CSV table of C-alpha atoms and ligand atoms in Angstrom, one decimal:
chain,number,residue,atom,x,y,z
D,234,UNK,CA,-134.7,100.0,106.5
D,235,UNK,CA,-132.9,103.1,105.9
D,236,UNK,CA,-133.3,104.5,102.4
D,237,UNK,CA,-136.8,102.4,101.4
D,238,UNK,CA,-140.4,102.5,103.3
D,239,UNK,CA,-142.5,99.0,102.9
D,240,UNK,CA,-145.8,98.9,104.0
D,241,UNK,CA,-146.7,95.0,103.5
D,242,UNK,CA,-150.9,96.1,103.3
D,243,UNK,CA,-150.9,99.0,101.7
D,244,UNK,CA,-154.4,97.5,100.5
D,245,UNK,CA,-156.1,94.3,100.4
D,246,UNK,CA,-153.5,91.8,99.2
D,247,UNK,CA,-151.4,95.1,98.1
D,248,UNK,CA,-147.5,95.7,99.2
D,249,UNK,CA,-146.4,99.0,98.5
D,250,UNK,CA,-142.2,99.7,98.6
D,251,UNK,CA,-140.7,103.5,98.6
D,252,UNK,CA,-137.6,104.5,97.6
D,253,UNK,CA,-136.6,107.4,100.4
D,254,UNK,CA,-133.2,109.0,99.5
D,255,UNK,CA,-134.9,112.1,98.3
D,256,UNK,CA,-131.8,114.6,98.7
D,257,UNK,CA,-129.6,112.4,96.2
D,258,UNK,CA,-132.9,111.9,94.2
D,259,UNK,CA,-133.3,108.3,95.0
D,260,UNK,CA,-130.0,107.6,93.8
D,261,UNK,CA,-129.8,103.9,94.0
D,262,UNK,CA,-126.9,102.9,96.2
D,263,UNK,CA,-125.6,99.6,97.2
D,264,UNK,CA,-127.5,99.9,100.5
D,265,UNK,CA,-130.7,100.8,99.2
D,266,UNK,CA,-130.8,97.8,96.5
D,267,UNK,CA,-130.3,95.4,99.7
D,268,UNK,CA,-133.2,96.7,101.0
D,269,UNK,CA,-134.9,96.1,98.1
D,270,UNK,CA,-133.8,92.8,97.7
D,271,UNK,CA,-134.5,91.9,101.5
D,272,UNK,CA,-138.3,93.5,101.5
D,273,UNK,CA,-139.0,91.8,97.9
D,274,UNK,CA,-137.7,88.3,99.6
D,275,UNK,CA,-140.0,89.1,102.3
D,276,UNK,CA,-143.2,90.5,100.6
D,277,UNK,CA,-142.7,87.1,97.9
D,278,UNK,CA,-143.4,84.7,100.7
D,279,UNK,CA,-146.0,86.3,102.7
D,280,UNK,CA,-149.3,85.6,101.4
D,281,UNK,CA,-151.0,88.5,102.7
D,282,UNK,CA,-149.2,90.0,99.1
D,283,UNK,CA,-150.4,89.1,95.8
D,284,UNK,CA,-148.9,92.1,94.2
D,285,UNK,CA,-146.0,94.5,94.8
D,286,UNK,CA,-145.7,98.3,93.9
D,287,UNK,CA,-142.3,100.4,93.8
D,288,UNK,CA,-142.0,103.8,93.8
D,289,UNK,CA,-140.3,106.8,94.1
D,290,UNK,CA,-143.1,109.3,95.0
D,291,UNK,CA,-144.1,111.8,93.2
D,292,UNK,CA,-140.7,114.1,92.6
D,293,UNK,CA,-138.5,111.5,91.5
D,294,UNK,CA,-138.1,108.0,90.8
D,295,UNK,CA,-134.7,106.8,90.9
D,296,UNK,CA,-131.8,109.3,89.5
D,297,UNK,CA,-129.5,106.0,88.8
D,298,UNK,CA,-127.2,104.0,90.0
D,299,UNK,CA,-124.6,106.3,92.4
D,300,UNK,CA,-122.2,107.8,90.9
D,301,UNK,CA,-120.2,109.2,93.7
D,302,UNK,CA,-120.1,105.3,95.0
D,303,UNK,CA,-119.1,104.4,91.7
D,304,UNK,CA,-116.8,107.6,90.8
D,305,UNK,CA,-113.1,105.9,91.8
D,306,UNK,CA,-113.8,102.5,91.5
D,307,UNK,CA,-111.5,100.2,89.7
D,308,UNK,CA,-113.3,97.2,87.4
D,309,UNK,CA,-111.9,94.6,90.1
D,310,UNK,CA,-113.9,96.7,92.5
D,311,UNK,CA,-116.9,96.8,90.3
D,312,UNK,CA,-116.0,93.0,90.0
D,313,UNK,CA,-115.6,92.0,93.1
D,314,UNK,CA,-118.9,93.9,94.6
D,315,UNK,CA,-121.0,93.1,91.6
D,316,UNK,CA,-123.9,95.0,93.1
D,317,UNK,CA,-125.9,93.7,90.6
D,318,UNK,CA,-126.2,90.7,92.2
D,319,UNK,CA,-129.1,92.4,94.2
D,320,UNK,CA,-130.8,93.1,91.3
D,321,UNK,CA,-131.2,89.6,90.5
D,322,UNK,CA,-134.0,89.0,93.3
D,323,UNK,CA,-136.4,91.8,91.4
D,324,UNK,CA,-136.0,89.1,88.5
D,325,UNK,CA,-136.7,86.0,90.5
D,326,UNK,CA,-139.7,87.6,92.4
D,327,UNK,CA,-142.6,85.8,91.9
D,328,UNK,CA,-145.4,87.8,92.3
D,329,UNK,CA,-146.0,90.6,90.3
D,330,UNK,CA,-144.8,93.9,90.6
D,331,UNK,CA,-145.6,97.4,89.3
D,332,UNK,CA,-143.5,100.5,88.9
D,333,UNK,CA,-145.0,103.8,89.7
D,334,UNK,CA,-142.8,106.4,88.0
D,335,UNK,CA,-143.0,110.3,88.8
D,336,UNK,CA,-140.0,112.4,87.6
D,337,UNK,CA,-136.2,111.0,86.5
D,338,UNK,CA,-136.2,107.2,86.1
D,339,UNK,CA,-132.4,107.6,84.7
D,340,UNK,CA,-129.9,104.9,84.1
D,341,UNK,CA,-130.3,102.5,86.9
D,342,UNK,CA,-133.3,104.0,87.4
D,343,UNK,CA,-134.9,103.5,84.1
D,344,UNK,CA,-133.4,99.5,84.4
D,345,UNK,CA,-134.9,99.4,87.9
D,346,UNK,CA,-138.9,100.2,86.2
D,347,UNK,CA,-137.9,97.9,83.6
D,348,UNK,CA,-137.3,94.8,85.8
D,349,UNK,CA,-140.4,95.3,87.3
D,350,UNK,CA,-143.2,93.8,85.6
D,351,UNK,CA,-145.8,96.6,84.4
D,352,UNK,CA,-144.7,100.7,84.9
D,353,UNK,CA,-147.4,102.8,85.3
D,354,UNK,CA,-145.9,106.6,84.6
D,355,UNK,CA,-147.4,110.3,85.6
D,356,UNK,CA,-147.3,113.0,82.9
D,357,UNK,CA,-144.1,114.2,84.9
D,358,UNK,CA,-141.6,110.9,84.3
D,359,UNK,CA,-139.4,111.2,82.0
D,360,UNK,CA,-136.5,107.9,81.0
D,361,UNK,CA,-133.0,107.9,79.9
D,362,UNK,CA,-129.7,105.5,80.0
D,363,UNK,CA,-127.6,108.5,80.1
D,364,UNK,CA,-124.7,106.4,81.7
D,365,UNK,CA,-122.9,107.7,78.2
D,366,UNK,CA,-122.7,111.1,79.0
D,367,UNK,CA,-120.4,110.0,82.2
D,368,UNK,CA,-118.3,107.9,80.2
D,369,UNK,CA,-119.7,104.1,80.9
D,370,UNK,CA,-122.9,102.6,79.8
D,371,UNK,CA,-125.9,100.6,81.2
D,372,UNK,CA,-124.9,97.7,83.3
D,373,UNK,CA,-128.1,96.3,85.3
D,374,UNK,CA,-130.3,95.3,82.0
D,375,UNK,CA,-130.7,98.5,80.2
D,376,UNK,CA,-129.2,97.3,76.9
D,377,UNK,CA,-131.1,94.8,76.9
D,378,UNK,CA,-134.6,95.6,78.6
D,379,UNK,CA,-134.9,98.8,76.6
D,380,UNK,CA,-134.3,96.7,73.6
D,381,UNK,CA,-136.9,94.1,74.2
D,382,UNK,CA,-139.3,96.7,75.4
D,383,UNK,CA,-138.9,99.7,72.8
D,384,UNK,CA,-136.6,97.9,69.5
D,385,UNK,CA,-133.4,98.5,68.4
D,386,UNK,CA,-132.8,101.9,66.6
D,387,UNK,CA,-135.0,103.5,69.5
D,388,UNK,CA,-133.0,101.6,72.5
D,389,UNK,CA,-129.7,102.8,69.9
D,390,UNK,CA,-130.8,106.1,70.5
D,391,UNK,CA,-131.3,106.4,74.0
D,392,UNK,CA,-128.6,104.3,74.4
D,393,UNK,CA,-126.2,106.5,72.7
D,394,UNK,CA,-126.9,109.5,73.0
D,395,UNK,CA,-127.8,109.4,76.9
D,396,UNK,CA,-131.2,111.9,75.8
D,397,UNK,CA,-134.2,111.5,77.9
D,398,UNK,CA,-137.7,111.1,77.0
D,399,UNK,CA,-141.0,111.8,78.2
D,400,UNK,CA,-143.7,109.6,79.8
D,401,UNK,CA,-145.6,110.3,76.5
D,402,UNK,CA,-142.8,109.1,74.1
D,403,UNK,CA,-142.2,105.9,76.0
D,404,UNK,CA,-146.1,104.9,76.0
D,405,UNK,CA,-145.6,105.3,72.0
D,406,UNK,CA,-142.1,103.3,72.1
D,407,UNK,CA,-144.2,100.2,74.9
D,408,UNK,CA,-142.5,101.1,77.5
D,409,UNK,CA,-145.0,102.1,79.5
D,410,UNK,CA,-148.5,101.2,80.3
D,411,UNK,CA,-150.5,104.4,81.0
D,412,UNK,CA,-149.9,108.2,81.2
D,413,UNK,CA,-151.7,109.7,84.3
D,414,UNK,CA,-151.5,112.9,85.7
D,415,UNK,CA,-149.1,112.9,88.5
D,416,UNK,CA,-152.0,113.6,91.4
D,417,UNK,CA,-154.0,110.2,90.5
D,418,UNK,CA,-150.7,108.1,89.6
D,419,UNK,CA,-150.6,106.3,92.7
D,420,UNK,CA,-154.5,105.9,92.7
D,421,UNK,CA,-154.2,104.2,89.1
D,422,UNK,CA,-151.5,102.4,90.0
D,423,UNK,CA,-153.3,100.6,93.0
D,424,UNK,CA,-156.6,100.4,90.6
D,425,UNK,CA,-154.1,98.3,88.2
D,426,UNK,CA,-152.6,96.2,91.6
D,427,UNK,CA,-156.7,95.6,92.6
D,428,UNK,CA,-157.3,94.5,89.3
D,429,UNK,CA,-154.5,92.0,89.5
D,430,UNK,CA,-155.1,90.9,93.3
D,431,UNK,CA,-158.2,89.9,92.7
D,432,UNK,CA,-157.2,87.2,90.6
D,433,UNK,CA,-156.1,83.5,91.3
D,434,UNK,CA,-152.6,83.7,92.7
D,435,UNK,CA,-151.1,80.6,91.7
D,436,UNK,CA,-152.3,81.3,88.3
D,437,UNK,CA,-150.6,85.3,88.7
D,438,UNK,CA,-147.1,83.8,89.3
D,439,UNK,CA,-147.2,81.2,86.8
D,440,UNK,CA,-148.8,83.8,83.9
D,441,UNK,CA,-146.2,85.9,84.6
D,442,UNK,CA,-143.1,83.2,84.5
D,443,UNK,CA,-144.7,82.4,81.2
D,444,UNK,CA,-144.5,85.7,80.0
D,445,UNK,CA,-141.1,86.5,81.2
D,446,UNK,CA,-140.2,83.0,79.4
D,447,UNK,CA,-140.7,84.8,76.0
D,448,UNK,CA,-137.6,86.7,76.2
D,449,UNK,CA,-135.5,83.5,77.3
D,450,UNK,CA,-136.5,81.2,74.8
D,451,UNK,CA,-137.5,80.8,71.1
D,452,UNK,CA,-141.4,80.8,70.4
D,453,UNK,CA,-142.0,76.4,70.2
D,454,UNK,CA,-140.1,76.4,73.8
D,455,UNK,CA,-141.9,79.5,75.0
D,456,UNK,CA,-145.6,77.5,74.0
D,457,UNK,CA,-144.2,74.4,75.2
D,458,UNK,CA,-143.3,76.2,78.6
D,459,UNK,CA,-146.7,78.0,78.3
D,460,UNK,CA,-148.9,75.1,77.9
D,461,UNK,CA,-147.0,72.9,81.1
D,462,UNK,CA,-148.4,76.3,83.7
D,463,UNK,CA,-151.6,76.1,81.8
D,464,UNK,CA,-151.7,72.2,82.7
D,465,UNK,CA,-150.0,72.9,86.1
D,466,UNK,CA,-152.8,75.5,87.1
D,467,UNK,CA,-155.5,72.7,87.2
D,468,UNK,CA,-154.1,71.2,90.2
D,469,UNK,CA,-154.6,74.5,92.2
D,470,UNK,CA,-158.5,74.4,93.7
D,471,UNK,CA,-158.1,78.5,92.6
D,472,UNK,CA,-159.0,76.7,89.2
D,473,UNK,CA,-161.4,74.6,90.4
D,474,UNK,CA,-163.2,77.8,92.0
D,475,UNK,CA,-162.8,80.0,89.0
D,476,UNK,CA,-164.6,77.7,86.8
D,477,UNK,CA,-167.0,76.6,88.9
D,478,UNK,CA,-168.1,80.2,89.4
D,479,UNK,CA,-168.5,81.3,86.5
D,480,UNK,CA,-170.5,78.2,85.7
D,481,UNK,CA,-172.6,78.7,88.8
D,482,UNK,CA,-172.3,82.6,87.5
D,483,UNK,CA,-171.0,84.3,91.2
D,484,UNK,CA,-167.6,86.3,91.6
D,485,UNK,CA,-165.1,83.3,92.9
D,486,UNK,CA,-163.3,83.4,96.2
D,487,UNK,CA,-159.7,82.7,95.2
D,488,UNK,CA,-157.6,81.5,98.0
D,489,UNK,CA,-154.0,81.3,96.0
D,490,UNK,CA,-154.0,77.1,96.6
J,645,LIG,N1,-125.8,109.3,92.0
J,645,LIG,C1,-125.4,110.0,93.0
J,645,LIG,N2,-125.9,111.2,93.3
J,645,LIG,C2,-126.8,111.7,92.5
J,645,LIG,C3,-127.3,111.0,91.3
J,645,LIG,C4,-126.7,109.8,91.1
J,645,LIG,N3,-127.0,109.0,90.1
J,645,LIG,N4,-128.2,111.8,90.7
J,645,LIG,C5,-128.3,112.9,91.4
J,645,LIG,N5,-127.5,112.9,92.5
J,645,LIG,C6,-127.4,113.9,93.5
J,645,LIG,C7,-126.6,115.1,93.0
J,645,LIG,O1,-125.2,114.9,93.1
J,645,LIG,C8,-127.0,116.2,94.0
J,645,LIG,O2,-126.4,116.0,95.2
J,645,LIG,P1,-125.7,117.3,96.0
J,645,LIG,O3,-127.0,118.1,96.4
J,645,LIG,O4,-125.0,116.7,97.1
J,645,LIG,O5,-124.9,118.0,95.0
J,645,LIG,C9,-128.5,115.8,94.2
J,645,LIG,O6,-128.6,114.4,93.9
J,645,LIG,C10,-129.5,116.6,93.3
J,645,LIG,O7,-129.1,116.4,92.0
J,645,LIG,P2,-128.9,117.7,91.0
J,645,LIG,O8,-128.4,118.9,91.7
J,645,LIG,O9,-128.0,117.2,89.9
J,645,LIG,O10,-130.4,117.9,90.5
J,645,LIG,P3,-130.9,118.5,89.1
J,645,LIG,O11,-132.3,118.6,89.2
J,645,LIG,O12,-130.1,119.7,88.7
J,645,LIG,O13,-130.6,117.3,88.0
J,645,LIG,C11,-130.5,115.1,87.1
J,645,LIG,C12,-131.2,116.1,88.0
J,645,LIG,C13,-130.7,115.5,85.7
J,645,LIG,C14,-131.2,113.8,87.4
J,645,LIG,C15,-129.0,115.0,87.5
J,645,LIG,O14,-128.9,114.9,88.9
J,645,LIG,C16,-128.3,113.9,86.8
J,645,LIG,O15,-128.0,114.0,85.7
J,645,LIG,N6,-128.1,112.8,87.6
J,645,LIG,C17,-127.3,111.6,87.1
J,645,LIG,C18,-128.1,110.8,86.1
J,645,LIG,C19,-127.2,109.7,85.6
J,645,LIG,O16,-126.2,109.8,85.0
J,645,LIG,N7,-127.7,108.4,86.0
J,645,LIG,C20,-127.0,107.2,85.6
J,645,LIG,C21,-126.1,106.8,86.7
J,645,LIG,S1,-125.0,105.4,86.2
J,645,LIG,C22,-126.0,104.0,86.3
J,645,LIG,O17,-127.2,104.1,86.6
J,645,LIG,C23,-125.3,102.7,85.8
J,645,LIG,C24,-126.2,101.6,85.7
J,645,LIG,O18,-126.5,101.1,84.6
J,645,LIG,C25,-126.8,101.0,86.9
């Protein structure tokens, strides 16, 4: 791995990825989103991992997609390397995963913390789609994440206009899940990750597919969809455990079966 660090046990149960392209400020080329793709393939079927972090560290999270890649390229060549394909595997990860943003998370950047599930931000992050200002727009989910996540006239904005915002504006527009100061981000973050790994993981991946559901379908097949995991999470003995210890009142042992 060139431009990303994994460590699969960063903690207990805990993966932690880093971007590391720090002199184009994590600038995410077509090489570093294979990585990405490859360690996320990797990390979703070891079962040492219950949950996944990203990050950028503490200067920067990702500056975008790269432009100087991107600068002469014709749409057949756009086409016909579709490096959003890559992308794709964030979306079909099934375990969860948590963004920890510190500085720029601009255009691909901002769409990268937005596929993840849950984006914890220090008091230094600050978003944008700015792909306006260089004449193009967002391509891997922005129109459409931002959307979901913040609502229209605010994703119109952004959108539009290319302006950035601060980690405190986008915990009022939901983008965000906490504010931290930028010397206890990554300590939060893994607080939020323990919090999570301690939890049943066959019930994790299927509470999140559920979740993700409601953006891909209308609310009866999203409760319909819901209610099949629900059933589907009483033939895991991490079910059977859960309930039995909190009837027997002792923490339960979960073993992700
Ligand atoms: N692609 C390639 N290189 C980038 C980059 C990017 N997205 N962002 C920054 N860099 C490079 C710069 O070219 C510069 O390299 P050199 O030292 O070789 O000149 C280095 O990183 C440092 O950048 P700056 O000198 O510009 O740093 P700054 O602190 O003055 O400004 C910034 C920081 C505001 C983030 C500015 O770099 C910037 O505006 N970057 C581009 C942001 C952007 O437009 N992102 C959207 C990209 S398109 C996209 O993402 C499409 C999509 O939907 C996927």
């Amino acid at each position: 791995m060139e431009f990303i660090k994994v460590n699969p046990q960063a903690d207990k149960f805990i993966a932690l990825i880093e971007l590391n392209r720090p002199k184009e400020l994590n600038a995410l080329s077509r090489q570093l989103m294979i990585e990405i793709r490859d360690a996320l393939r990797e990390l979703d079927e070891d079962d040492n991992v219950r949950v996944i972090i990203l990050t950028g560290g503490e200067k920067v999270f990702a500056a975008g997609a790269d432009i100087k890649q991107m600068a002469t390229a014709t749409a057949i060549d756009m086409f016909n390397i579709d490096q959003f394909s890559t992308w794709d595997q964030i979306k079909k990860t099934k375990k969860p995963i948590i963004a920890a943003v510190s500085g720029f998370a601009l255009g691909g950047g901002c769409e990268l913390a937005m596929t993840c599930d849950m984006i914890m931000a220090s008091e230094t992050a600050k978003f944008g789609q700015p792909e306006i200002k260089i004449g193009t727009m967002p391509g891997a989910g922005g129109t459409q994440r931002l959307t979901r996540a913040v609502g229209k006239v605010t994703a119109m904005e952004l959108v539009l206009t290319g302006k950035f915002i601060s980690a405190n504006e986008a915990l009022g527009y939901g983008l965000v899940n906490r504010v931290v100061p930028v010397e206890v981000l990554m300590q939060e973050t893994f607080n939020l990750a323990r919090e999570i790994a301690k939890q049943s993981p066959v019930a994790i991946k299927l509470a999140k597919e559920s979740v993700n559901n409601a953006f891909n379908s209308t609310l009866d097949e999203g409760l319909i969809f819901e209610r099949k995991n629900f059933y589907l999470t009483f033939a895991s003995e991490d079910q059977k455990e859960g309930m039995a210890a909190f009837v027997e009142k002792r923490v339960p042992e979960f073993k992700g079966k």
